[in-house]
Tab-separated table of C-alpha atoms (C1' of nucleotides) in Angstrom:
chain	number	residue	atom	x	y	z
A	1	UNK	CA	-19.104	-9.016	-5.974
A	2	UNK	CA	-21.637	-6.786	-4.155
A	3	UNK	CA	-22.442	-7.386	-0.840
A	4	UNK	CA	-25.629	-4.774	0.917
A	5	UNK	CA	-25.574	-4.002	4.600
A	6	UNK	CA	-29.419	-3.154	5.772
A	7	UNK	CA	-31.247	-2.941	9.246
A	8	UNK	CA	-34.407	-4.703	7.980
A	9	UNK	CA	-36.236	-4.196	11.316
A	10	UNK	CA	-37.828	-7.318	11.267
A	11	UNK	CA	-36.855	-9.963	8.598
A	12	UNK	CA	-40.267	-11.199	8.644
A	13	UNK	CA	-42.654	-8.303	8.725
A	14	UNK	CA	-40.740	-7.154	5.523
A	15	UNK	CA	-40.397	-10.490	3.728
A	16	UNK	CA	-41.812	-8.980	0.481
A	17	UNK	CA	-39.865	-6.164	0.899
A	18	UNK	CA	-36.752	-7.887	1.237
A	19	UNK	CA	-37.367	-10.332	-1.708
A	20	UNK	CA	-38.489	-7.680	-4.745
A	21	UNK	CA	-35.392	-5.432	-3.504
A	22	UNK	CA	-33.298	-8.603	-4.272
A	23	UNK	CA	-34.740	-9.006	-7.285
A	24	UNK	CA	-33.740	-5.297	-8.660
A	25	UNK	CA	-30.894	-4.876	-6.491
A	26	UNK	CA	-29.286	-8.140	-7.762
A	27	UNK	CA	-26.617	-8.723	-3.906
A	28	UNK	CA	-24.547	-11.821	-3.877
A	29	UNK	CA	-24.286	-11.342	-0.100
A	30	UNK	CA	-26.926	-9.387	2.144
A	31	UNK	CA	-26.331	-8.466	5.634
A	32	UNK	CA	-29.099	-7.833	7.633
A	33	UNK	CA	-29.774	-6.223	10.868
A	34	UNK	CA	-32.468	-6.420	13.340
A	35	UNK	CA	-34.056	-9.789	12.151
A	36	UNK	CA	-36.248	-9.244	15.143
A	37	UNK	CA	-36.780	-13.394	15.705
A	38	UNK	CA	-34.928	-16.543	16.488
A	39	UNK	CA	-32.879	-18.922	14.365
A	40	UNK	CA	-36.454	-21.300	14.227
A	41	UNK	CA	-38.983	-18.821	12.844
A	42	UNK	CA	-36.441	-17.092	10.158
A	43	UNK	CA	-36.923	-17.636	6.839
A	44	UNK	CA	-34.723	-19.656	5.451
A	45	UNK	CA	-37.081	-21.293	2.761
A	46	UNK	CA	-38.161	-17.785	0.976
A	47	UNK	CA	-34.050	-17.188	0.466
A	48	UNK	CA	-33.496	-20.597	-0.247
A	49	UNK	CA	-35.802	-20.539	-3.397
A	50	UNK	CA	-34.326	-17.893	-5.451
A	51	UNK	CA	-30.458	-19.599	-4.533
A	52	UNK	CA	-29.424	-17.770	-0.779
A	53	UNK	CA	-28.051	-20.163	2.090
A	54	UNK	CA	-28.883	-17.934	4.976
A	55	UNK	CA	-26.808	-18.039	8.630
A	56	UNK	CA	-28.775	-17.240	11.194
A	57	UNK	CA	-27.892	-15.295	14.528
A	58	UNK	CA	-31.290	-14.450	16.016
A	59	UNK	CA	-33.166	-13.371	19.015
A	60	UNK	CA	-36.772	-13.530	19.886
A	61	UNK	CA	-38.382	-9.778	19.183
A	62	UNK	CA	-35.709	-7.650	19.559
A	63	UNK	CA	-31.689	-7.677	17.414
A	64	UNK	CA	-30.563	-10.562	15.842
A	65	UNK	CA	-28.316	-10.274	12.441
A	66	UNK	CA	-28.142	-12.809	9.481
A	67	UNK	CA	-25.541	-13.396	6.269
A	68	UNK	CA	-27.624	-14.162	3.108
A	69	UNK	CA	-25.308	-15.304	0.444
A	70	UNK	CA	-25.038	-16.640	-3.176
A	71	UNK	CA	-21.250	-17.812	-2.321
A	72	UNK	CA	-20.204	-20.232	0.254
A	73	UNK	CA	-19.414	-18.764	3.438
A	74	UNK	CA	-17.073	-20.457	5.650
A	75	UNK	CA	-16.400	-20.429	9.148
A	76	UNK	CA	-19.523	-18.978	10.639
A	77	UNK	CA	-19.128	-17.579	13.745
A	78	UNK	CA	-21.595	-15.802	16.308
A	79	UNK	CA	-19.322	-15.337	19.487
A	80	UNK	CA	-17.218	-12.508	17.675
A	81	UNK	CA	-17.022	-10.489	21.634
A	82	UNK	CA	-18.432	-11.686	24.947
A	83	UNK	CA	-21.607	-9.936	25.124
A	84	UNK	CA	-22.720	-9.125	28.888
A	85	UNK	CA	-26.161	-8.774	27.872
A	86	UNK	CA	-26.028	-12.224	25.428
A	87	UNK	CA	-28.021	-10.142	22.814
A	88	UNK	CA	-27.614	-11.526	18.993
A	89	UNK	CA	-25.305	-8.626	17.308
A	90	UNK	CA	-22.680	-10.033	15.593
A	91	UNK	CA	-22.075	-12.566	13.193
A	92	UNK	CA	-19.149	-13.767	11.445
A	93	UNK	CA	-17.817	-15.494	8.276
A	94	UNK	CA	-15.166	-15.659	5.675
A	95	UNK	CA	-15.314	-15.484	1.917
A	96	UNK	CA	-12.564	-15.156	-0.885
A	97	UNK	CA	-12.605	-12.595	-3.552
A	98	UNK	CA	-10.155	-13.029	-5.762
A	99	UNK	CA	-7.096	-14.827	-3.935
A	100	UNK	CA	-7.833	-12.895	-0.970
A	101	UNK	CA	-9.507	-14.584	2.115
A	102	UNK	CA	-11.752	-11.507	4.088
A	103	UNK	CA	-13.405	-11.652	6.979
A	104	UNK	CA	-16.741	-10.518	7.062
A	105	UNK	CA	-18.119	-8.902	10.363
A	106	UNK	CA	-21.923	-7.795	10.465
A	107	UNK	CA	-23.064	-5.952	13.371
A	108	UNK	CA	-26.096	-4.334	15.076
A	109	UNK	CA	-23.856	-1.693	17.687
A	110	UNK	CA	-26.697	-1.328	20.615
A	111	UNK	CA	-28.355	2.137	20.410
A	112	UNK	CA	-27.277	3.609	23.954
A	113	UNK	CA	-30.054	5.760	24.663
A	114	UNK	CA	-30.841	7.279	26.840
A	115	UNK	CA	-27.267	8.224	27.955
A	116	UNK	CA	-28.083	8.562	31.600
A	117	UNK	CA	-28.960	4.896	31.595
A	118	UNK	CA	-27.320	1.455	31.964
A	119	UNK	CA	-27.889	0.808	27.951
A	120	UNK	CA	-25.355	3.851	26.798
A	121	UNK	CA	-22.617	1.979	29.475
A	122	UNK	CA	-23.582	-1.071	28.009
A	123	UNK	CA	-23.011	0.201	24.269
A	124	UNK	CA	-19.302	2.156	25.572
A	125	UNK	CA	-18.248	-1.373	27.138
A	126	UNK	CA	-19.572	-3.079	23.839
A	127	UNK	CA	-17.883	-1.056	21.585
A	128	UNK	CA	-14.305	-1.394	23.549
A	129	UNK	CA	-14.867	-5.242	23.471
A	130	UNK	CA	-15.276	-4.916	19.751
A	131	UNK	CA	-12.592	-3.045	19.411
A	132	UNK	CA	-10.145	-4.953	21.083
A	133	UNK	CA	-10.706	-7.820	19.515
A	134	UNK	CA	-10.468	-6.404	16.018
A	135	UNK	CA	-7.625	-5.339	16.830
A	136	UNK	CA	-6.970	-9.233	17.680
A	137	UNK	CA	-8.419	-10.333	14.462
A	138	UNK	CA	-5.623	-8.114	12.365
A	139	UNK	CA	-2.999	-10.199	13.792
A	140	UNK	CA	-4.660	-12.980	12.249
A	141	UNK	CA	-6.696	-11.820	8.444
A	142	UNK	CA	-5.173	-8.251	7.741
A	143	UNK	CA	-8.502	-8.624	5.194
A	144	UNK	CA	-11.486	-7.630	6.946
A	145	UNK	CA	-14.453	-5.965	6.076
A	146	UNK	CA	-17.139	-4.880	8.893
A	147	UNK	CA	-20.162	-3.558	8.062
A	148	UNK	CA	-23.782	-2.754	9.517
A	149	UNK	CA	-25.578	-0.769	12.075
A	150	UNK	CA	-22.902	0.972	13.794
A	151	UNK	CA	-25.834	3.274	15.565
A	152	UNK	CA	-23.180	5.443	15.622
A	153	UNK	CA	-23.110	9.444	13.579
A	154	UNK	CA	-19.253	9.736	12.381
A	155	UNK	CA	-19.108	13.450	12.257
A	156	UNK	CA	-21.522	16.418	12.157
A	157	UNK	CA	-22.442	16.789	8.869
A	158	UNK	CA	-23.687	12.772	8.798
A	159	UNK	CA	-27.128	13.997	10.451
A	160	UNK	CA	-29.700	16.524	9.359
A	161	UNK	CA	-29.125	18.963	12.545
A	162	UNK	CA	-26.307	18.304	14.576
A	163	UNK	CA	-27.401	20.354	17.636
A	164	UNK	CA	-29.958	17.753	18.391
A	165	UNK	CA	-27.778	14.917	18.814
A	166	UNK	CA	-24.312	15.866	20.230
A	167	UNK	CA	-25.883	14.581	23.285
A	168	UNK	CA	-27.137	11.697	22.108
A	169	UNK	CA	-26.175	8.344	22.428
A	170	UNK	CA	-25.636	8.502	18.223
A	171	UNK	CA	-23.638	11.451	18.417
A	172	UNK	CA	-21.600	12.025	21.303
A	173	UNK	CA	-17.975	12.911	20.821
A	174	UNK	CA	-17.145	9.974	23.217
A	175	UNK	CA	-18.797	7.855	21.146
A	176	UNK	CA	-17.582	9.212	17.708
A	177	UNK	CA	-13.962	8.783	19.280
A	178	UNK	CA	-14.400	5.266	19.694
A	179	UNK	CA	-15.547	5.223	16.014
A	180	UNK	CA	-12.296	7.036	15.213
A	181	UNK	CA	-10.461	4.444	17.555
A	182	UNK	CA	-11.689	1.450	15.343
A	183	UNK	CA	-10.824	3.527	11.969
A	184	UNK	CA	-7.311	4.248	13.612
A	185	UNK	CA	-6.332	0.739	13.793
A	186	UNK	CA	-6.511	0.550	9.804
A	187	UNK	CA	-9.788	1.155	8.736
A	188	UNK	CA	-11.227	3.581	6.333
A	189	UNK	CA	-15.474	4.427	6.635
A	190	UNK	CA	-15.966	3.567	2.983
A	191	UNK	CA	-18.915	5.543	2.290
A	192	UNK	CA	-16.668	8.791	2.895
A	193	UNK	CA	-13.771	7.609	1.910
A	194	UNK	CA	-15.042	7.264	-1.303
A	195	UNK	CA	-17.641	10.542	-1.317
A	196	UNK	CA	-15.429	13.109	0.660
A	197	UNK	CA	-18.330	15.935	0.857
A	198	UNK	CA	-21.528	14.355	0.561
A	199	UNK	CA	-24.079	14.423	2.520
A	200	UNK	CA	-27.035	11.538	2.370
A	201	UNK	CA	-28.616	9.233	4.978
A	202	UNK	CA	-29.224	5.651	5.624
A	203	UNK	CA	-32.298	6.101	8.134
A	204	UNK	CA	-35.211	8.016	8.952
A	205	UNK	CA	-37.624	7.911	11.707
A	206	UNK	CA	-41.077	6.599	11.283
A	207	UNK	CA	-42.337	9.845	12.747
A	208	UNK	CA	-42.884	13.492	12.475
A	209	UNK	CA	-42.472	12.954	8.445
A	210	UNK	CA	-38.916	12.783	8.573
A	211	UNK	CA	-38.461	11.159	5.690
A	212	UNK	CA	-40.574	13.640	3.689
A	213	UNK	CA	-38.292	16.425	5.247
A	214	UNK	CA	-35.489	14.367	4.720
A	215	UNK	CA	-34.296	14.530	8.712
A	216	UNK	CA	-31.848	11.591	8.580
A	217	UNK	CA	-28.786	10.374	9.350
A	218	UNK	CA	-25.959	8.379	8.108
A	219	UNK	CA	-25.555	5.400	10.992
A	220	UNK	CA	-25.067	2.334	8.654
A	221	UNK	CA	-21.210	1.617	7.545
A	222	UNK	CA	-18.888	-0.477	5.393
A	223	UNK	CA	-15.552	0.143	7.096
A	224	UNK	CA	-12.597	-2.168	5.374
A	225	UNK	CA	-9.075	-2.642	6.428
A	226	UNK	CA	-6.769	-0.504	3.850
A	227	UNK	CA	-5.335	-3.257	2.186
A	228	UNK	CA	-8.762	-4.354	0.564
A	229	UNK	CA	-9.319	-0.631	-0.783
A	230	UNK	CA	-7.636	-1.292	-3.475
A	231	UNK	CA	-10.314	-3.481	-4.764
A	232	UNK	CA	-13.511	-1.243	-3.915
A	233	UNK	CA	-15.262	-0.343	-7.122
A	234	UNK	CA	-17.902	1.422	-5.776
A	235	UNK	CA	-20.000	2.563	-3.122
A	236	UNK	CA	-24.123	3.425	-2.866
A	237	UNK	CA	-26.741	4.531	-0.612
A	238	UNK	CA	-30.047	3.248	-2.424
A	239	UNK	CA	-32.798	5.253	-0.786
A	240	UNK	CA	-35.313	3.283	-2.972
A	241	UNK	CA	-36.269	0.708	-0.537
A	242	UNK	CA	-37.011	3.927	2.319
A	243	UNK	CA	-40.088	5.010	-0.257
A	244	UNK	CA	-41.704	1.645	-0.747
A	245	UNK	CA	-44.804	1.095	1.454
A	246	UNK	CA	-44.332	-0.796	4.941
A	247	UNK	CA	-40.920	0.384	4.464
A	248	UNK	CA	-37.859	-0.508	6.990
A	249	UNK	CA	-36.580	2.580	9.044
A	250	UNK	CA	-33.274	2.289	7.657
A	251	UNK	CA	-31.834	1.840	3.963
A	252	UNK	CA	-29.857	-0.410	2.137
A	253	UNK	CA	-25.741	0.548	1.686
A	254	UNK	CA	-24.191	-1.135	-1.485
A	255	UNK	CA	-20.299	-1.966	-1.527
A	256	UNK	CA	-19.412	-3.232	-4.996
A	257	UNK	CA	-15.850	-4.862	-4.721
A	258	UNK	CA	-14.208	-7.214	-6.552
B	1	DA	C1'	-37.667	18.850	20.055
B	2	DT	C1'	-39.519	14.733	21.812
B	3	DG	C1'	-41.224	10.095	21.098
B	4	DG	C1'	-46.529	12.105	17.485
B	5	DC	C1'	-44.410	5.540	14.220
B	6	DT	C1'	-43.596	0.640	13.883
B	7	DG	C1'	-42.841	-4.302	15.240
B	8	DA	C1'	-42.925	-8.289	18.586
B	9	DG	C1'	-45.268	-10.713	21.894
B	10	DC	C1'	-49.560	-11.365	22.948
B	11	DT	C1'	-54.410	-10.318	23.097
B	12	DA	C1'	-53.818	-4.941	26.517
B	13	DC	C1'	-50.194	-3.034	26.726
B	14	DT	C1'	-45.165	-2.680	27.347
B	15	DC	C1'	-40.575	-2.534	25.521
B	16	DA	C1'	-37.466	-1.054	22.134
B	17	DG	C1'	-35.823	1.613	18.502
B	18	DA	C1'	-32.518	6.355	17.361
DNA sequence: ATGGCTGAGCTACTCAGA
């Protein structure tokens, strides 16, 4: 089964985008971020057509997160953690693979900056809530599998200059700890897990030619509970979809498990 | 080294992103 985590920014600006990378890419589940509209204006008809159901958690202009899927997905949920601001980040289902039932968990982490403000307290409180109620979840599904935006750097070499953002709301120890604090409760950031050395990126800013210069850093995740290592068979960033014209900001990451 | 891109909403310009 392989299942792609990408921060579309804006499901509909990048329709085209979205369907020829499906086409070559071949996902039976696609997790997208930053959908950037509401449940009534996605579209559901263009993913339809070439065999997707698509669940829908969306907000008008800004987040918003969606499960595209071959496979049925059960138990949908979009109340995952009490949000205080009632933005659209999360989105829940379940899926078997093999005998095993997993719980998938796609989320758009807010961004935090600029620290001194309300929106980095707002993405510290988020990220405890999400936390804790992981940890909840384990009690019930020891099978879970997380993955999207996590707006978060894990460690120094995941960014092009370090320097420039260990006071930023990306890559502050405090929160990289919290990162560490979800990975402690059984986790493993699949990516490195896999590629212990590495170094590549999963977005680039618009500006400045970053892309070109490759200034970039690696802020989109798979992170899956250690029991369902075992059956990862492989991992991928596919920088592809970064070169194509009208391009989203962010890349696709590619878990192959089965 | 910040916001020089980009998108949404709306129709001039702000907000947000990271």
């Amino acid at each position: 089964m392989k299942i792609i985590s990408w921060n579309v920014n804006s499901v509909r600006a990048r329709i085209t985008n979205i369907l020829d990378y499906i086409q070559t890419s071949k996902p039976d589940i696609l997790l997208l971020q930053e959908i950037k509209t509401q449940d009534e204006s996605f579209p559901y008809e263009d993913f339809k057509k070439i065999g997707f159901e698509s669940h829908v958690n969306g907000q008008k202009s800004y987040n918003g997160v969606a499960i595209i899927s071959k496979v049925k997905v059960a138990n949908v949920k979009k109340n995952f953690i009490n949000d205080e601001l009632k933005q659209s980040r999360i989105i829940k289902g379940e899926i078997h693979i093999n005998k095993k039932k997993i719980n998938i968990i796609n989320v758009y982490v807010p961004n935090g900056n600029p620290i001194e403000t309300e929106k980095y307290d707002y993405k510290k409180k988020w990220l405890d809530k999400f936390i804790l109620n992981i940890k909840k979840e384990l009690d019930k599904n020891s099978n879970i599998l997380i993955a999207g935006d996590f707006n978060i750097i894990p460690e120094e070499n995941d960014v092009y200059d370090f320097k420039r953002y260990e006071n930023d709301a990306l890559g502050k120890l405090e929160i990289r700890k919290k990162f560490r604090e979800l990975l402690n409760l059984g986790f493993k950031d699949t990516y490195r897990f896999i590629n212990k050395n590495k170094v590549e990126y999963t977005f680039w800013d618009y500006f400045a030619g970053s892309w070109q210069k490759n200034y970039g850093m690696r802020i989109d995740h798979f992170i899956l509970s250690n029991n369902i290592l075992e059956n990862i068979k492989s991992i991928n960033i596919n920088k592809k979809p970064r070169s194509k014209t009208k391009p989203s900001d962010h890349t696709p990451i590619e878990l192959i498990i089965n």
